[in-house]
Amino acid sequence: MSWLKRLFGLDRPKNAPSFSTQPQAQTRGSTQQIPPERLGLNGEYDQSGLAKRVALAFDQDPTLDDIDTLYVAQTGSTVVLKGRVPNQQILNKMVSIARGVHGATSVETNQVTIG
């Protein structure tokens, strides 16, 4: 099961952009700006947009299997990883990927255990 499906119940969007690219915000006839951490997978406003885009980024990396003991959340523009990962190398890779997602200003891992 994919990260996006397990965490948010969503299928991967067709033609999903690269995780590090800036999604284009949808506009409704005004110059309304959506904060980067609230941009959804398709440019819409989404309270969990950053977390969903991080999950999609994890899905796009062929070296990361869905680790069903780790969860992705967000607090504002901070990506929060919670749970357990098999080793430090995987956690380091996930932190690096999460930092590269547009809108992420930091990654919190103090709720992750290794082993």
CSV table of C-alpha atoms in Angstrom, one decimal:
chain,number,residue,atom,x,y,z
A,1,MET,CA,0.0,0.0,0.0
A,2,SER,CA,1.3,3.5,-0.8
A,3,TRP,CA,2.1,6.1,1.8
A,4,LEU,CA,-0.7,8.4,0.4
A,5,LYS,CA,-3.3,5.6,0.5
A,6,ARG,CA,-2.4,4.4,4.0
A,7,LEU,CA,-2.2,7.8,5.6
A,8,PHE,CA,-4.9,9.7,3.8
A,9,GLY,CA,-7.0,7.2,2.0
A,10,LEU,CA,-6.0,8.8,-1.4
A,11,ASP,CA,-4.8,7.3,-4.6
A,12,ARG,CA,-1.8,8.8,-6.2
A,13,PRO,CA,-2.9,11.5,-8.6
A,14,LYS,CA,-2.2,10.9,-12.3
A,15,ASN,CA,0.7,13.0,-13.6
A,16,ALA,CA,1.7,13.9,-10.1
A,17,PRO,CA,4.4,16.6,-10.0
A,18,SER,CA,7.8,16.0,-8.5
A,19,PHE,CA,7.7,16.4,-4.8
A,20,SER,CA,10.1,19.3,-4.8
A,21,THR,CA,8.3,21.3,-7.4
A,22,GLN,CA,6.0,24.1,-6.3
A,23,PRO,CA,2.4,23.2,-7.0
A,24,GLN,CA,0.3,25.9,-8.7
A,25,ALA,CA,-2.4,27.3,-6.5
A,26,GLN,CA,-5.9,27.4,-8.0
A,27,THR,CA,-7.4,30.8,-8.1
A,28,ARG,CA,-11.0,31.8,-8.1
A,29,GLY,CA,-11.0,35.0,-9.9
A,30,SER,CA,-9.0,36.9,-7.3
A,31,THR,CA,-5.4,37.2,-6.3
A,32,GLN,CA,-6.0,35.0,-3.3
A,33,GLN,CA,-2.8,33.4,-2.0
A,34,ILE,CA,-2.6,29.9,-0.4
A,35,PRO,CA,0.2,29.4,2.0
A,36,PRO,CA,2.7,26.9,0.7
A,37,GLU,CA,2.1,24.5,3.6
A,38,ARG,CA,-1.7,24.5,2.8
A,39,LEU,CA,-1.4,23.7,-0.9
A,40,GLY,CA,-3.0,20.3,-1.8
A,41,LEU,CA,-1.9,17.8,-4.3
A,42,ASN,CA,-3.7,19.6,-7.1
A,43,GLY,CA,-3.1,23.2,-6.0
A,44,GLU,CA,-6.3,23.5,-3.9
A,45,TYR,CA,-6.4,24.7,-0.3
A,46,ASP,CA,-5.8,21.7,2.0
A,47,GLN,CA,-5.3,21.9,5.7
A,48,SER,CA,-3.0,18.8,5.5
A,49,GLY,CA,-1.5,19.7,2.1
A,50,LEU,CA,2.1,19.6,3.1
A,51,ALA,CA,1.8,16.2,4.8
A,52,LYS,CA,0.0,14.8,1.8
A,53,ARG,CA,2.8,16.1,-0.5
A,54,VAL,CA,5.4,14.6,1.7
A,55,ALA,CA,3.6,11.2,1.6
A,56,LEU,CA,3.5,11.5,-2.2
A,57,ALA,CA,7.2,12.3,-2.2
A,58,PHE,CA,7.9,9.1,-0.2
A,59,ASP,CA,5.8,7.2,-2.7
A,60,GLN,CA,7.9,8.6,-5.6
A,61,ASP,CA,11.1,7.4,-4.1
A,62,PRO,CA,11.6,3.7,-5.2
A,63,THR,CA,14.0,3.0,-2.4
A,64,LEU,CA,11.4,3.8,0.3
A,65,ASP,CA,8.8,1.1,0.9
A,66,ASP,CA,5.7,2.1,2.8
A,67,ILE,CA,6.8,1.7,6.4
A,68,ASP,CA,3.5,1.0,8.2
A,69,THR,CA,4.9,2.0,11.6
A,70,LEU,CA,5.7,5.6,10.5
A,71,TYR,CA,3.2,8.5,10.1
A,72,VAL,CA,3.4,11.9,8.5
A,73,ALA,CA,1.7,15.0,9.9
A,74,GLN,CA,2.3,18.7,9.9
A,75,THR,CA,2.2,21.6,12.3
A,76,GLY,CA,2.1,24.7,10.1
A,77,SER,CA,5.1,24.4,7.8
A,78,THR,CA,6.9,21.8,10.0
A,79,VAL,CA,6.7,18.2,8.9
A,80,VAL,CA,6.2,15.9,11.8
A,81,LEU,CA,7.3,12.2,11.6
A,82,LYS,CA,5.9,9.9,14.2
A,83,GLY,CA,6.4,6.2,14.9
A,84,ARG,CA,9.2,3.7,14.2
A,85,VAL,CA,11.7,3.2,11.4
A,86,PRO,CA,14.0,0.2,10.9
A,87,ASN,CA,17.3,2.2,10.9
A,88,GLN,CA,18.9,5.7,11.0
A,89,GLN,CA,19.8,5.7,7.3
A,90,ILE,CA,16.1,5.4,6.3
A,91,LEU,CA,15.2,8.1,8.7
A,92,ASN,CA,17.9,10.4,7.3
A,93,LYS,CA,16.7,9.8,3.8
A,94,MET,CA,13.1,10.5,4.8
A,95,VAL,CA,14.1,13.8,6.5
A,96,SER,CA,16.0,14.8,3.4
A,97,ILE,CA,13.1,14.1,1.2
A,98,ALA,CA,10.6,15.9,3.5
A,99,ARG,CA,12.9,19.0,3.7
A,100,GLY,CA,12.9,19.1,-0.1
A,101,VAL,CA,9.1,19.4,-0.4
A,102,HIS,CA,7.9,22.9,-1.2
A,103,GLY,CA,6.5,24.6,1.9
A,104,ALA,CA,8.5,22.6,4.5
A,105,THR,CA,10.5,24.8,6.8
A,106,SER,CA,11.7,22.0,9.1
A,107,VAL,CA,11.2,18.3,9.9
A,108,GLU,CA,10.6,17.1,13.5
A,109,THR,CA,11.7,13.6,14.4
A,110,ASN,CA,11.6,13.6,18.2
A,111,GLN,CA,8.6,11.2,18.1
A,112,VAL,CA,10.4,8.6,15.9
A,113,THR,CA,12.1,5.5,17.4
A,114,ILE,CA,14.7,3.4,15.5
A,115,GLY,CA,14.7,-0.3,15.6
